[in-house]
Coordinates of C-alpha atoms in Angstrom, one line a residue:
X1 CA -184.4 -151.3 -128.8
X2 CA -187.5 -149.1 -129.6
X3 CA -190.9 -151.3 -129.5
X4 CA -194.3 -151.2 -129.8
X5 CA -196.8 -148.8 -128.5
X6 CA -197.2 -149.8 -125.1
X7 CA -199.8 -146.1 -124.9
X8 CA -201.4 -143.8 -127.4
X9 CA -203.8 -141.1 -127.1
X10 CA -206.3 -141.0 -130.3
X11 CA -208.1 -137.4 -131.0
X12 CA -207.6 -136.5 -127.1
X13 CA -209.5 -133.4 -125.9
X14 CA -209.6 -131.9 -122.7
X15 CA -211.9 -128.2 -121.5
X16 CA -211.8 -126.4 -118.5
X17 CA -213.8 -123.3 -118.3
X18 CA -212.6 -120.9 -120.8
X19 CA -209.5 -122.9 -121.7
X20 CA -208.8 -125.3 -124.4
X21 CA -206.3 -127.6 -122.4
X22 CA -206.0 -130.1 -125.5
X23 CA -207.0 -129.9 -128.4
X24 CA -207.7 -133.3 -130.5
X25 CA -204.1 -134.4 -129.4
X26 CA -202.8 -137.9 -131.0
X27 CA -199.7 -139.4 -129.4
X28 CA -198.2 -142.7 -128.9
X29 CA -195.7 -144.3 -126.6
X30 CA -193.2 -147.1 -126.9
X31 CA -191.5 -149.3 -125.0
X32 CA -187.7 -149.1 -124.6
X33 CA -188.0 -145.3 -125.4
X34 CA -187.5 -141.6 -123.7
X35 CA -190.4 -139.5 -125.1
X36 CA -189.8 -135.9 -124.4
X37 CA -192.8 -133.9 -124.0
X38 CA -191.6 -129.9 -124.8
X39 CA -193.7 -126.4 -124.8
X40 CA -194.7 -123.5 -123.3
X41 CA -196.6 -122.9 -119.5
X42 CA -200.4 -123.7 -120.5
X43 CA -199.1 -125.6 -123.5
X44 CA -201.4 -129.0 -122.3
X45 CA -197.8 -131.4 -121.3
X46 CA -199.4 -131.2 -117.4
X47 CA -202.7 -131.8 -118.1
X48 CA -202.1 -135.2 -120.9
X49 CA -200.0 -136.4 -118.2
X50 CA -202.8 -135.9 -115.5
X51 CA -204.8 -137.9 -117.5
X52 CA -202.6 -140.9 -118.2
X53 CA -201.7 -140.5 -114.7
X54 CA -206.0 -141.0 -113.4
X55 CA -206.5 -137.1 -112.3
X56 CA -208.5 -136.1 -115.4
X57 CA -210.2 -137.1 -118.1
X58 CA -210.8 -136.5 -121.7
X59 CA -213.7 -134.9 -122.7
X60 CA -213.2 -136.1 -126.3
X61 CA -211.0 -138.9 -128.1
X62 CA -209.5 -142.0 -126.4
X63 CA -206.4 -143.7 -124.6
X64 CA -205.3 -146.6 -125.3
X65 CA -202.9 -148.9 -123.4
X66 CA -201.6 -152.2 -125.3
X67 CA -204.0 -151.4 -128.2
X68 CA -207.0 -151.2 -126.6
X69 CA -209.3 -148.2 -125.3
X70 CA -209.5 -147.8 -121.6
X71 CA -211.4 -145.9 -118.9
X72 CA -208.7 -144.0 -116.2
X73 CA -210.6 -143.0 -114.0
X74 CA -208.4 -142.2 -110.9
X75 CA -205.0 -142.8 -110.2
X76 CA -205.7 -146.2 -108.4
X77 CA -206.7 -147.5 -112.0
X78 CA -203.6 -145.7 -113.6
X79 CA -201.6 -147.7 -111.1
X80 CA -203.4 -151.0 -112.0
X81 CA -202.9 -150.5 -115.7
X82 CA -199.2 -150.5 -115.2
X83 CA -198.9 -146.7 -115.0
X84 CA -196.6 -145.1 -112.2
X85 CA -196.0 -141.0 -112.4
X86 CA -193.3 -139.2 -110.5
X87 CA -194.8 -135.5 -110.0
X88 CA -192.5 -132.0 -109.6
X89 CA -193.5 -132.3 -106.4
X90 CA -192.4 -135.2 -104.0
X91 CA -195.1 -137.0 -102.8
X92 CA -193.4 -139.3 -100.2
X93 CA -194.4 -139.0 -96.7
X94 CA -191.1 -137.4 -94.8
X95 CA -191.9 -138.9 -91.2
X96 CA -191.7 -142.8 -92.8
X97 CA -188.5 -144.8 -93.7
X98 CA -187.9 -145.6 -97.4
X99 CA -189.1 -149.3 -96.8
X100 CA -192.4 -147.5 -95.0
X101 CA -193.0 -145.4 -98.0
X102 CA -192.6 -148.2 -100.9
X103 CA -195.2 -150.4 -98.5
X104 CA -198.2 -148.0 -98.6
X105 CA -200.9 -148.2 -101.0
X106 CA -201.7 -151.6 -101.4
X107 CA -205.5 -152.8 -100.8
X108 CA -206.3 -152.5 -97.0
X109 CA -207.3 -156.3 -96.7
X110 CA -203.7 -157.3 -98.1
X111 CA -201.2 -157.3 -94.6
X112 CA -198.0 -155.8 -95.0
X113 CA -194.8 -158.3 -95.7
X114 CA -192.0 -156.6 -94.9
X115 CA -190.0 -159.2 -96.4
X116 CA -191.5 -159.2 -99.3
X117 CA -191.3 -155.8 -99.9
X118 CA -187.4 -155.6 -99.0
X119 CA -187.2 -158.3 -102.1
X120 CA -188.6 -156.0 -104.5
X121 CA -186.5 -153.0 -103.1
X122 CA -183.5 -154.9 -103.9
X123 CA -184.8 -155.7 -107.2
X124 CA -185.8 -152.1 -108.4
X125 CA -182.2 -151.1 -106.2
X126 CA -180.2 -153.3 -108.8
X127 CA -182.6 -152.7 -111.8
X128 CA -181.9 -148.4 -111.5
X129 CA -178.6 -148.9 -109.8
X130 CA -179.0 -146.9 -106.8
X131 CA -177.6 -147.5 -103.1
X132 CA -180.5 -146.4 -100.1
X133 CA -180.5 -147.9 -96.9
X134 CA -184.6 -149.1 -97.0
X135 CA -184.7 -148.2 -92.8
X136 CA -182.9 -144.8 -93.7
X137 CA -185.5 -141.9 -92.3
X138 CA -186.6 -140.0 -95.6
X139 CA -185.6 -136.9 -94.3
X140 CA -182.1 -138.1 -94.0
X141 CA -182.0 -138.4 -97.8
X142 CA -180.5 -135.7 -100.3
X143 CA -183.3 -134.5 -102.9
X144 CA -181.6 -136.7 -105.5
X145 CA -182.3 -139.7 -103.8
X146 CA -185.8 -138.5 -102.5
X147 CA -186.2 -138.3 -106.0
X148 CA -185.1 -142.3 -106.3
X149 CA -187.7 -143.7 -104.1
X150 CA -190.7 -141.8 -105.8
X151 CA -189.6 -143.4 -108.9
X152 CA -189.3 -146.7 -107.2
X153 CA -192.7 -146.1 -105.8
X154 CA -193.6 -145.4 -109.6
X155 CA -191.7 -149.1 -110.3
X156 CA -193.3 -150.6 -107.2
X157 CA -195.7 -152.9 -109.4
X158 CA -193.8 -153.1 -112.4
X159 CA -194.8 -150.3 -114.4
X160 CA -194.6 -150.7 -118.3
X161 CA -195.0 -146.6 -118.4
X162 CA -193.4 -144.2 -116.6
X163 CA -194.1 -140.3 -116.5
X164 CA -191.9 -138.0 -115.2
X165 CA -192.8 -134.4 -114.8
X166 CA -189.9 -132.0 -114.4
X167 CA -188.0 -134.3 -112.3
X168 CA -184.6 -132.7 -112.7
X169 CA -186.1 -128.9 -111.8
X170 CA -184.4 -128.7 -108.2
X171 CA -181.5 -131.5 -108.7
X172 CA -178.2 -130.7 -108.4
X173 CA -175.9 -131.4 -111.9
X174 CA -174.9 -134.5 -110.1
X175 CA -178.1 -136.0 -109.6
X176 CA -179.5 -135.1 -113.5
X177 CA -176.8 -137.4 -114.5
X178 CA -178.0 -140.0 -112.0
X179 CA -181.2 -140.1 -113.2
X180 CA -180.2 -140.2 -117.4
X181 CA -178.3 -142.7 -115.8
X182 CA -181.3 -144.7 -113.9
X183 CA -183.7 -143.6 -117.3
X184 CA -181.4 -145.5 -119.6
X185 CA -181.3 -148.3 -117.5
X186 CA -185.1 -148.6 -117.7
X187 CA -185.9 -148.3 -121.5
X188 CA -183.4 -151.4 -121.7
X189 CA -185.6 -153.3 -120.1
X190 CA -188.6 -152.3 -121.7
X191 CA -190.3 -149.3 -120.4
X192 CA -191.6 -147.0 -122.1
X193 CA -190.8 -143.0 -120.3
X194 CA -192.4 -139.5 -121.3
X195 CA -190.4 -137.0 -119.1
X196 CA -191.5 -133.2 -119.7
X197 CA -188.5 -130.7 -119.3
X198 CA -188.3 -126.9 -120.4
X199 CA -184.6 -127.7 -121.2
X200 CA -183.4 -128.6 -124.8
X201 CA -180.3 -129.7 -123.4
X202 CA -182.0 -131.9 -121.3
X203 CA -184.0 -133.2 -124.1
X204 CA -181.0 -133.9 -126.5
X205 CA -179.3 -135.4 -124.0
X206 CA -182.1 -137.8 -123.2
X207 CA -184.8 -138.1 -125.5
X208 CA -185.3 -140.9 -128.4
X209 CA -188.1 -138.5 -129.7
X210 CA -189.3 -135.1 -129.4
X211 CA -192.9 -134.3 -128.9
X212 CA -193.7 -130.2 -128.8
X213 CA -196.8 -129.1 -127.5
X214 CA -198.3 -125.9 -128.5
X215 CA -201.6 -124.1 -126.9
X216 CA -203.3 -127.5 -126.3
X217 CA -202.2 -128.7 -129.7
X218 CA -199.1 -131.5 -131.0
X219 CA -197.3 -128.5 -132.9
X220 CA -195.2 -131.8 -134.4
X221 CA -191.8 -133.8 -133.4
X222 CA -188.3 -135.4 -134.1
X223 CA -188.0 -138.9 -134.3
X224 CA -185.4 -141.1 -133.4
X225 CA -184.1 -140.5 -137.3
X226 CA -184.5 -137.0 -137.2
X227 CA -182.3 -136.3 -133.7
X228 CA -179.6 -138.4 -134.7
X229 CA -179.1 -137.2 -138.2
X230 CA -179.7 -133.2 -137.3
X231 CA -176.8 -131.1 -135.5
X232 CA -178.0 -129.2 -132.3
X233 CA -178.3 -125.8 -134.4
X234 CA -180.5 -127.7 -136.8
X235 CA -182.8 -129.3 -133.5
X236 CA -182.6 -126.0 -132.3
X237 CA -184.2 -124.4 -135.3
X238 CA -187.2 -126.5 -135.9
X239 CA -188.1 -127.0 -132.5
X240 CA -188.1 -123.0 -131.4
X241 CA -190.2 -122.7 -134.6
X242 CA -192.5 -125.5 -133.2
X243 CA -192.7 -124.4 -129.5
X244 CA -193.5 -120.4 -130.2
X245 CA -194.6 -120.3 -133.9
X246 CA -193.4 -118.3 -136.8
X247 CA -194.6 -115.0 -135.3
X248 CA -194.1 -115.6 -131.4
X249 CA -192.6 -112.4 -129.8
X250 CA -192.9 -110.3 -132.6
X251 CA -195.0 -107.6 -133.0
X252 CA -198.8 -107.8 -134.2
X253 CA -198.2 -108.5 -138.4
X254 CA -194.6 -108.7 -138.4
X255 CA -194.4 -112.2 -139.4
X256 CA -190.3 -112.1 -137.8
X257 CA -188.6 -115.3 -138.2
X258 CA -188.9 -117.4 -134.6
X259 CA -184.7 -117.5 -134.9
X260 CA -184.3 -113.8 -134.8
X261 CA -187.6 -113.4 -132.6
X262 CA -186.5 -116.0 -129.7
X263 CA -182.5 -115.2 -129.8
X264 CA -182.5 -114.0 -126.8
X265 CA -183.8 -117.2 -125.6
X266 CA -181.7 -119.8 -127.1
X267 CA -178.7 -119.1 -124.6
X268 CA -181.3 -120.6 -122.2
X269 CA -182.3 -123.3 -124.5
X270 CA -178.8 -124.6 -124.7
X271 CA -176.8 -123.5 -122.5
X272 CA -175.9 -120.8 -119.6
X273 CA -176.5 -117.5 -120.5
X274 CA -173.5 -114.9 -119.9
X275 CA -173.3 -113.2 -116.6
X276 CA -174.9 -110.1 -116.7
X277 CA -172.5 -107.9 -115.7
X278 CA -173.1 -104.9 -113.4
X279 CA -171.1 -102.1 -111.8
X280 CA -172.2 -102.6 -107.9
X281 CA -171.2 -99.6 -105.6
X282 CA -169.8 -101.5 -102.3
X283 CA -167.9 -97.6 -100.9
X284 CA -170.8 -96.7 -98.7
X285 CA -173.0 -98.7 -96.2
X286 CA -174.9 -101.8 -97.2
X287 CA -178.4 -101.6 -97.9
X288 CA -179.7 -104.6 -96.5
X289 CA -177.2 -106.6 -93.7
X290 CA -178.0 -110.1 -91.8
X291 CA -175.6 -111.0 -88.5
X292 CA -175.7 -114.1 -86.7
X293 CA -179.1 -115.1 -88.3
X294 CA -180.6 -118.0 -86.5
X295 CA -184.1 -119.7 -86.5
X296 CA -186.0 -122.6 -84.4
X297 CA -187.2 -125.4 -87.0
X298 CA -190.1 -127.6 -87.2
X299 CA -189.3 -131.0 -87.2
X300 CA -187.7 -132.5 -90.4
X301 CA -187.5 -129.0 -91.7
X302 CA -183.7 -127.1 -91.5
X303 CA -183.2 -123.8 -89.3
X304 CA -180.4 -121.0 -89.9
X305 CA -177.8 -121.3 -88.0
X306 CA -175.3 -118.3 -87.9
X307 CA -176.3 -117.1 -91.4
X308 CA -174.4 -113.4 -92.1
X309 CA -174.1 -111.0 -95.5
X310 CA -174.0 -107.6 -96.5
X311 CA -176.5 -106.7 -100.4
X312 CA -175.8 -103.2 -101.6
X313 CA -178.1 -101.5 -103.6
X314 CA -178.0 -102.5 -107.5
X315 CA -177.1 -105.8 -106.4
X316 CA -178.2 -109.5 -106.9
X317 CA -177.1 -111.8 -104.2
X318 CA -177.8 -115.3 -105.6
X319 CA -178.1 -118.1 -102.8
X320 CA -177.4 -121.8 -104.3
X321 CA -178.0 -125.2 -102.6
X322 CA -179.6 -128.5 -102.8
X323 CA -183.2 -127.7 -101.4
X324 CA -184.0 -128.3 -98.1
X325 CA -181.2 -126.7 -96.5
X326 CA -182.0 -123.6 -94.7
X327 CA -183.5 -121.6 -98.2
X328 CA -186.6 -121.7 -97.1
X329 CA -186.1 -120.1 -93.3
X330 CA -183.7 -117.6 -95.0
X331 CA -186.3 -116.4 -97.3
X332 CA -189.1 -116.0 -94.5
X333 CA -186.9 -114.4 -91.8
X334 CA -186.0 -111.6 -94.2
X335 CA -189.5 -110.8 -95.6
X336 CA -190.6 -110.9 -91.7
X337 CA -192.9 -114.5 -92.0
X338 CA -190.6 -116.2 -89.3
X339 CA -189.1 -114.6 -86.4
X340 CA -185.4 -114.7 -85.8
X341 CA -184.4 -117.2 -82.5
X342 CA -180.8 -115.0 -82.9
X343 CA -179.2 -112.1 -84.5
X344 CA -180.1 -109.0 -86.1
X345 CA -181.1 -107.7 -89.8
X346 CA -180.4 -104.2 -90.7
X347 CA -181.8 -102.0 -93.7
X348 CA -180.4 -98.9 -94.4
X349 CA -178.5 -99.4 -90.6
X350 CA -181.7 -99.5 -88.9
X351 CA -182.8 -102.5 -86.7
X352 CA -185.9 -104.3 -88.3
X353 CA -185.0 -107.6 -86.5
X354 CA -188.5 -107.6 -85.1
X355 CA -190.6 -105.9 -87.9
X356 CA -193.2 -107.9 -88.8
X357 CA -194.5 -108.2 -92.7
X358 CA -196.4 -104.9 -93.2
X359 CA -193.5 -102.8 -91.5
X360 CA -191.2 -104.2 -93.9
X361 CA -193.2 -104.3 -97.0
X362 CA -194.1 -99.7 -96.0
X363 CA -190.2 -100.0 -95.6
X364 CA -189.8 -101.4 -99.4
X365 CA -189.4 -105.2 -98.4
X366 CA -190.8 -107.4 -100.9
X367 CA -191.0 -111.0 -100.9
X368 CA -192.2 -113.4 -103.6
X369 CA -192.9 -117.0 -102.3
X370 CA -192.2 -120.4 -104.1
X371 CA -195.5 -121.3 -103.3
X372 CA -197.2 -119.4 -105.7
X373 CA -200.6 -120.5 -105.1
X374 CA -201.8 -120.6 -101.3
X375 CA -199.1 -118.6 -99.7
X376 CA -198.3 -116.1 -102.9
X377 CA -202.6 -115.7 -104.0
X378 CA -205.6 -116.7 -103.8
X379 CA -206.5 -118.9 -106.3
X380 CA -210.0 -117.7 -106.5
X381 CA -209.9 -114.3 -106.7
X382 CA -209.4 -112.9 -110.0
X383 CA -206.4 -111.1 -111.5
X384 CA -207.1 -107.5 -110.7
X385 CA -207.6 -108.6 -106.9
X386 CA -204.4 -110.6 -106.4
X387 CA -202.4 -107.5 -107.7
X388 CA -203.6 -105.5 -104.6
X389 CA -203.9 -108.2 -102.5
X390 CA -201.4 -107.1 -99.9
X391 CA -202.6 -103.5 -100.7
X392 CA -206.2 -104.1 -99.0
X393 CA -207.6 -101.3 -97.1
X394 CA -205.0 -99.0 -98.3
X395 CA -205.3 -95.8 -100.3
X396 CA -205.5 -95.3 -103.3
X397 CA -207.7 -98.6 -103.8
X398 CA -209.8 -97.9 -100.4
X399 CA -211.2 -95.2 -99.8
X400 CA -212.7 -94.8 -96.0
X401 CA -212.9 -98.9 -96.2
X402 CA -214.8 -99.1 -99.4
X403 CA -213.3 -100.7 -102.4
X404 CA -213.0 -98.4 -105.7
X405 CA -213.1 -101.0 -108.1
X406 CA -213.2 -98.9 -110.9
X407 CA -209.6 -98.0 -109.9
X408 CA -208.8 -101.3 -109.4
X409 CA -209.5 -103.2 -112.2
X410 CA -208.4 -99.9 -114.9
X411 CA -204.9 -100.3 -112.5
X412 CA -204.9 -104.0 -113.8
X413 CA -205.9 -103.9 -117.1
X414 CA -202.2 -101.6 -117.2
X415 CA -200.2 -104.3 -115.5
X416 CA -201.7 -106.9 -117.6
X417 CA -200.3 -104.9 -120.7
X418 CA -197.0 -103.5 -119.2
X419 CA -195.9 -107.2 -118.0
X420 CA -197.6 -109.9 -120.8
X421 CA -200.1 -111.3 -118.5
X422 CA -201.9 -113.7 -120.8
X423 CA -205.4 -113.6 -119.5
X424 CA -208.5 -113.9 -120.5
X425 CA -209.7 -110.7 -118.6
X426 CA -208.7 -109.1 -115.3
X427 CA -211.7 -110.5 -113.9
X428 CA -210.7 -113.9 -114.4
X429 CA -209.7 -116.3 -111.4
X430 CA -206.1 -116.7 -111.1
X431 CA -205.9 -120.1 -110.2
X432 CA -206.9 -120.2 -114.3
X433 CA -203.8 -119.6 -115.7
X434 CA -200.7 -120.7 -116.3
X435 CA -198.0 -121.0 -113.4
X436 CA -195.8 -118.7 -115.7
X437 CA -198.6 -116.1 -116.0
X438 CA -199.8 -116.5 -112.1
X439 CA -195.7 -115.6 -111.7
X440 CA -196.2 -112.5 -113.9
X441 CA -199.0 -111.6 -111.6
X442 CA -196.3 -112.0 -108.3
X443 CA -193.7 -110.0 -110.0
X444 CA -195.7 -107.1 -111.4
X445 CA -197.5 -106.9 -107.6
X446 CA -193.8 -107.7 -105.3
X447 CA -191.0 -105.5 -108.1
X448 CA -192.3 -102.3 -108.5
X449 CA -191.2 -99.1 -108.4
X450 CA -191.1 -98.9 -104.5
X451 CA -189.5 -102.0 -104.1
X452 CA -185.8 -101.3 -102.6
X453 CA -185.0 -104.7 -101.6
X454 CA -186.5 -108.5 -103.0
X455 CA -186.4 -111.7 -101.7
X456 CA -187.2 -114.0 -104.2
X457 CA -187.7 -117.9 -103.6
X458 CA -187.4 -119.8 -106.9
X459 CA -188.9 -117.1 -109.2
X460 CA -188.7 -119.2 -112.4
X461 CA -189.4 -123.0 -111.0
X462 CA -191.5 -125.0 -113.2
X463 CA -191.9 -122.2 -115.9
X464 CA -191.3 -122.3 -119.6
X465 CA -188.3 -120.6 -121.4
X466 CA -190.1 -117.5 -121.6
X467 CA -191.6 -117.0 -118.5
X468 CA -188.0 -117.9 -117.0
X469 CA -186.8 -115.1 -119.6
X470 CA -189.6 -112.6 -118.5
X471 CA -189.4 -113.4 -114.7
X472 CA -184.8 -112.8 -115.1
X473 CA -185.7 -109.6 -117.4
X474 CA -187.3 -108.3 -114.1
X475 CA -185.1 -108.6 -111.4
X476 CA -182.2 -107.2 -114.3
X477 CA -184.8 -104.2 -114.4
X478 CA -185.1 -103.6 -110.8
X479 CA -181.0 -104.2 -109.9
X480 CA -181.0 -101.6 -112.4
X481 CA -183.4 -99.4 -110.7
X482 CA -181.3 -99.4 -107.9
X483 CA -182.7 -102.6 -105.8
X484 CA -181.2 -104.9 -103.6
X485 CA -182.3 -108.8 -104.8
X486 CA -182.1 -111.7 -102.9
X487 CA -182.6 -114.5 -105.4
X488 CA -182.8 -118.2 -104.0
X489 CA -182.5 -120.9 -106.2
X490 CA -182.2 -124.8 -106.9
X491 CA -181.0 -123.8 -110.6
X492 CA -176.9 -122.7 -110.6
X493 CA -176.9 -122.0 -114.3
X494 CA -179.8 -118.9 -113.5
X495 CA -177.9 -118.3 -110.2
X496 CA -174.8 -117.9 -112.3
X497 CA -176.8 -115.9 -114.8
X498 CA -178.2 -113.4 -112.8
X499 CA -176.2 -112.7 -109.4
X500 CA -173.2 -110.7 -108.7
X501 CA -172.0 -112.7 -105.6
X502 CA -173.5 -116.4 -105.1
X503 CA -173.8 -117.7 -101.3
X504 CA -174.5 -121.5 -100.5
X505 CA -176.3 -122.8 -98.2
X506 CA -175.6 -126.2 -96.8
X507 CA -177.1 -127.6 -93.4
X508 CA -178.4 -124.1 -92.4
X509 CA -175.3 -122.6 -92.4
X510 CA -173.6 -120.0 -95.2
X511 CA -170.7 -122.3 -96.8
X512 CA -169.7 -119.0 -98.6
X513 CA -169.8 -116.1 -100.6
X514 CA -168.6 -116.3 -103.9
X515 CA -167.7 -113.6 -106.7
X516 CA -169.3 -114.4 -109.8
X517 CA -166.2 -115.3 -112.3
X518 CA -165.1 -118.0 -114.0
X519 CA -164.5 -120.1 -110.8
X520 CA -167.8 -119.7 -109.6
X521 CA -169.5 -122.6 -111.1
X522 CA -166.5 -125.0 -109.5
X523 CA -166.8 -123.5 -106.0
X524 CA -170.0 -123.2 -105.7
X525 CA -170.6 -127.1 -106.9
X526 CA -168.1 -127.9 -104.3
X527 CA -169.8 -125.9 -101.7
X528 CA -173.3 -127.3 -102.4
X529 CA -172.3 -130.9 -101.9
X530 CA -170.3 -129.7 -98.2
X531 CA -166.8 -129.8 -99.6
X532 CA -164.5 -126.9 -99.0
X533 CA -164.2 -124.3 -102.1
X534 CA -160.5 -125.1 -102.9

């Protein structure tokens, strides 16, 4: 049963430089209820959740927990206010056991009881209804359950409020049903959850209310009333309208209706998008061919062990799998960031095995990283630098080693128009923006015009429908253009969206290639888990 506010934000405002990251925001909580927090990259659902969770906070307003205002100040106080978070990213130390990792972060003049601490395992074990072995090695454990012990660690003190941000972004279908399974379980005893998703199908499938951000502002929301008297097309409707506006993706003083303006997004709302079919040309050589692949691996981390496939041109190859399994070294050994330990890669039926990156990339290699920031660009450099970042020194933006800015920032003041980049200038530092506009940036730099093969590493992860829709529309464009596309992702429904053939991975190894038909979404669940396809 739905209770009382256990949190509530009153008049909440939060300002970075140049952004408006909430905008006098009022929200409340309850106990026994999921809260669904929906909207667009840059919308504010990250930043209120950083500052319930003790990483920011407000400029303006107040938060109250229990009815009265209180000061989070870091994430230590969030904790001791009965406040546990669960972050996209895991945040569990991989070298530890499960037990290990539940014990740390208690006050430093408290000793460690493992006895005690095995009690309250069991207790949160029976309470979500999942089975881990406490001693098991972390890195033994599938993502799913990964996923299980952060949200015990979230549990660990007996959290009233639970925030869960994207926490079914690289699960496999299986484990999203485990944990609406495990959520359900915990609002009957009282907790109060906000989990932020980009997927509506998600959200009807969870939520007791609906909560749409919009540009730092509550755009509104569906009660409990609302979601169970409404069909989906009806849900649907109001909350495209609430998440993009009446005018959102049409052009300047059309005032289009958001139904006709965002219908090519509501496949992805909810539910899969039809294949796009494409006519791929398999007569003559491949373009791009792996044989034997094999890596070394750090430890914990999974090398390639045998991995061969053939990409022709005009083709997406699609690689599935629960994370962890061998994506990661796949992606690098193609774009040339890891070396292979065995085998050979091929483009166009020349040897490139040992090419490093900038052979490749004068060869038409492009690679776009999952980790956008760090590895992908430099945060601090603006906009018009990160587009030429892997261009530097080269003509026609150097000139005898000096920089012709001019050039430079004219070249992307056009990308920032061709490709939607929402930013304030191209002077502005890209660590500023949202992760689907930093993306934008990635794909305008890796997929253009000279680009004859891709390897890209999660392209849409953690952005909002219509980044996700702008980042497929690209890869579509250059598989059209002729390009060879390696996509690698945690998401089948975009794998089955987007690819041609689908290969999974699975302990380091290709499980299989499969033909994207109306099988493909059996086999390739099969495949993922280590089952044969039949």
């Amino acid at each position: 049963m739905i209770g009382a506010p256990i949190a509530a934000l009153r008049g909440v405002t939060k300002r970075f430089p140049g952004i408006l990251a909430l905008d006098r925001v009022s929200l409340e909580f309850r106990s026994g209820e999921i809260h669904v927090l929906l909207g667009e990259n840059g919308a504010g659902k990250s930043t209120l959740v950083s500052l319930l969770a003790g990483m920011l906070e407000p400029d303006e307003g107040e938060i109250l927990l229990g009815g009265k205002p209180v000061l989070i100040d870091s994430p230590r106080r969030s904790m001791d206010l009965g406040i546990g978070t669960v972050f996209q990213q895991l945040l569990i130390v991989p070298s530890l056991t499960v037990i290990e990792n539940l014990m740390l972060g208690g006050p430093w003049w408290v000793p460690l009881k493992r006895s005690a601490a095995l009690r309250r395992f069991e207790e949160l074990a029976a309470l979500l209804g999942t089975r881990i072995d406490p001693d098991a090695p972390v890195t033994a454990l599938s993502l799913g359950e990964q996923q299980q012990v952060e949200i015990m660690r979230a549990l660990w003190r007996d959290e009233k409020l639970l925030l869960l941000d994207e926490p079914t972004s690289m699960l496999t279908p299986q484990g999203v049903r485990d944990l609406g399974l495990m959520m359900r379980r915990l609002k009957e005893q009282g907790v109060a959850l906000i989990l932020i998703t980009h997927k509506l199908l998600e959200a009807y499938e969870f939520a007791d209310r609906i909560s749409v951000m919009r540009q730092g502002r509550l755009a509104g929301e569906l009660g409990p009333g609302r979601l169970e008297s409404s069909s989906e097309a009806q849900r649907t409707e109001v909350l495209l309208g609430l998440m993009f506006g009446a005018a959102a993706g049409a052009p300047a003083g059309t005032g289009e209706d958001p139904r006709r303006a965002h219908a090519r997004e509501l496949p992805l709302l909810v539910g899969r998008t039809p294949h796009r079919a494409r006519t791929v040309d398999r007569t003559g050589p491949a373009l791009l061919a792996a044989d034997e692949l094999a890596t070394s691996a750090e430890f914990g981390a999974t090398p390639l062990r045998g991995v061969s496939f053939e990409l022709w041109g005009g083709e997406v190859l699609g690689i599935a799998g629960v994370d962890g399994n061998g994506q990661k070294h796949l992606a690098e050994v193609l774009a040339g960031q890891r070396q292979a330990l065995q085998g050979r890669i091929e483009l166009h039926g020349s040897d490139i095995t040992r090419g490093r990156v900038p052979e490749r990339r004068r060869l038409g290699i492009r690679y776009v990283t999952d980790e956008r920031l760090g590895e992908g660009s430099v945060a601090t450099f603006s906009v018009a630098t990160n587009l030429v970042l892997k261009e530097i020194g080269a003509p026609p933006y150097w000139r005898r080693g000096v920089s012709d800015w001019d050039l430079i920032r004219s070249a992307a003041r056009q990308q920032i128009a061709r490709h939607d980049i929402r930013t304030p200038s191209e002077l502005t530092a890209l660590g500023k923006l949202s992760g689907g506009n930093i993306q934008k940036v990635l794909l305008a730099r890796e997929l253009d015009a000279s680009a004859s093969v891709a390897i890209l590493n999660k392209p849409t992860y953690g952005l909002d429908l219509q980044s996700q829709r702008a980042a497929l529309d690209r890869i579509a464009a250059a598989a059209a253009r002729g390009a060879a596309l390696v996509v690698i992702s945690t998401d089948l429904d975009e794998l089955l969206e987007i690819s041609d053939r689908i290969g999974v991975m699975f302990q380091g190894r290709l499980a299989g290639l499969v033909a994207n038909d109306d099988e493909a979404e059996r086999i390739v669940g099969r495949l993922m888990t280590g089952a044969a396809a039949a």
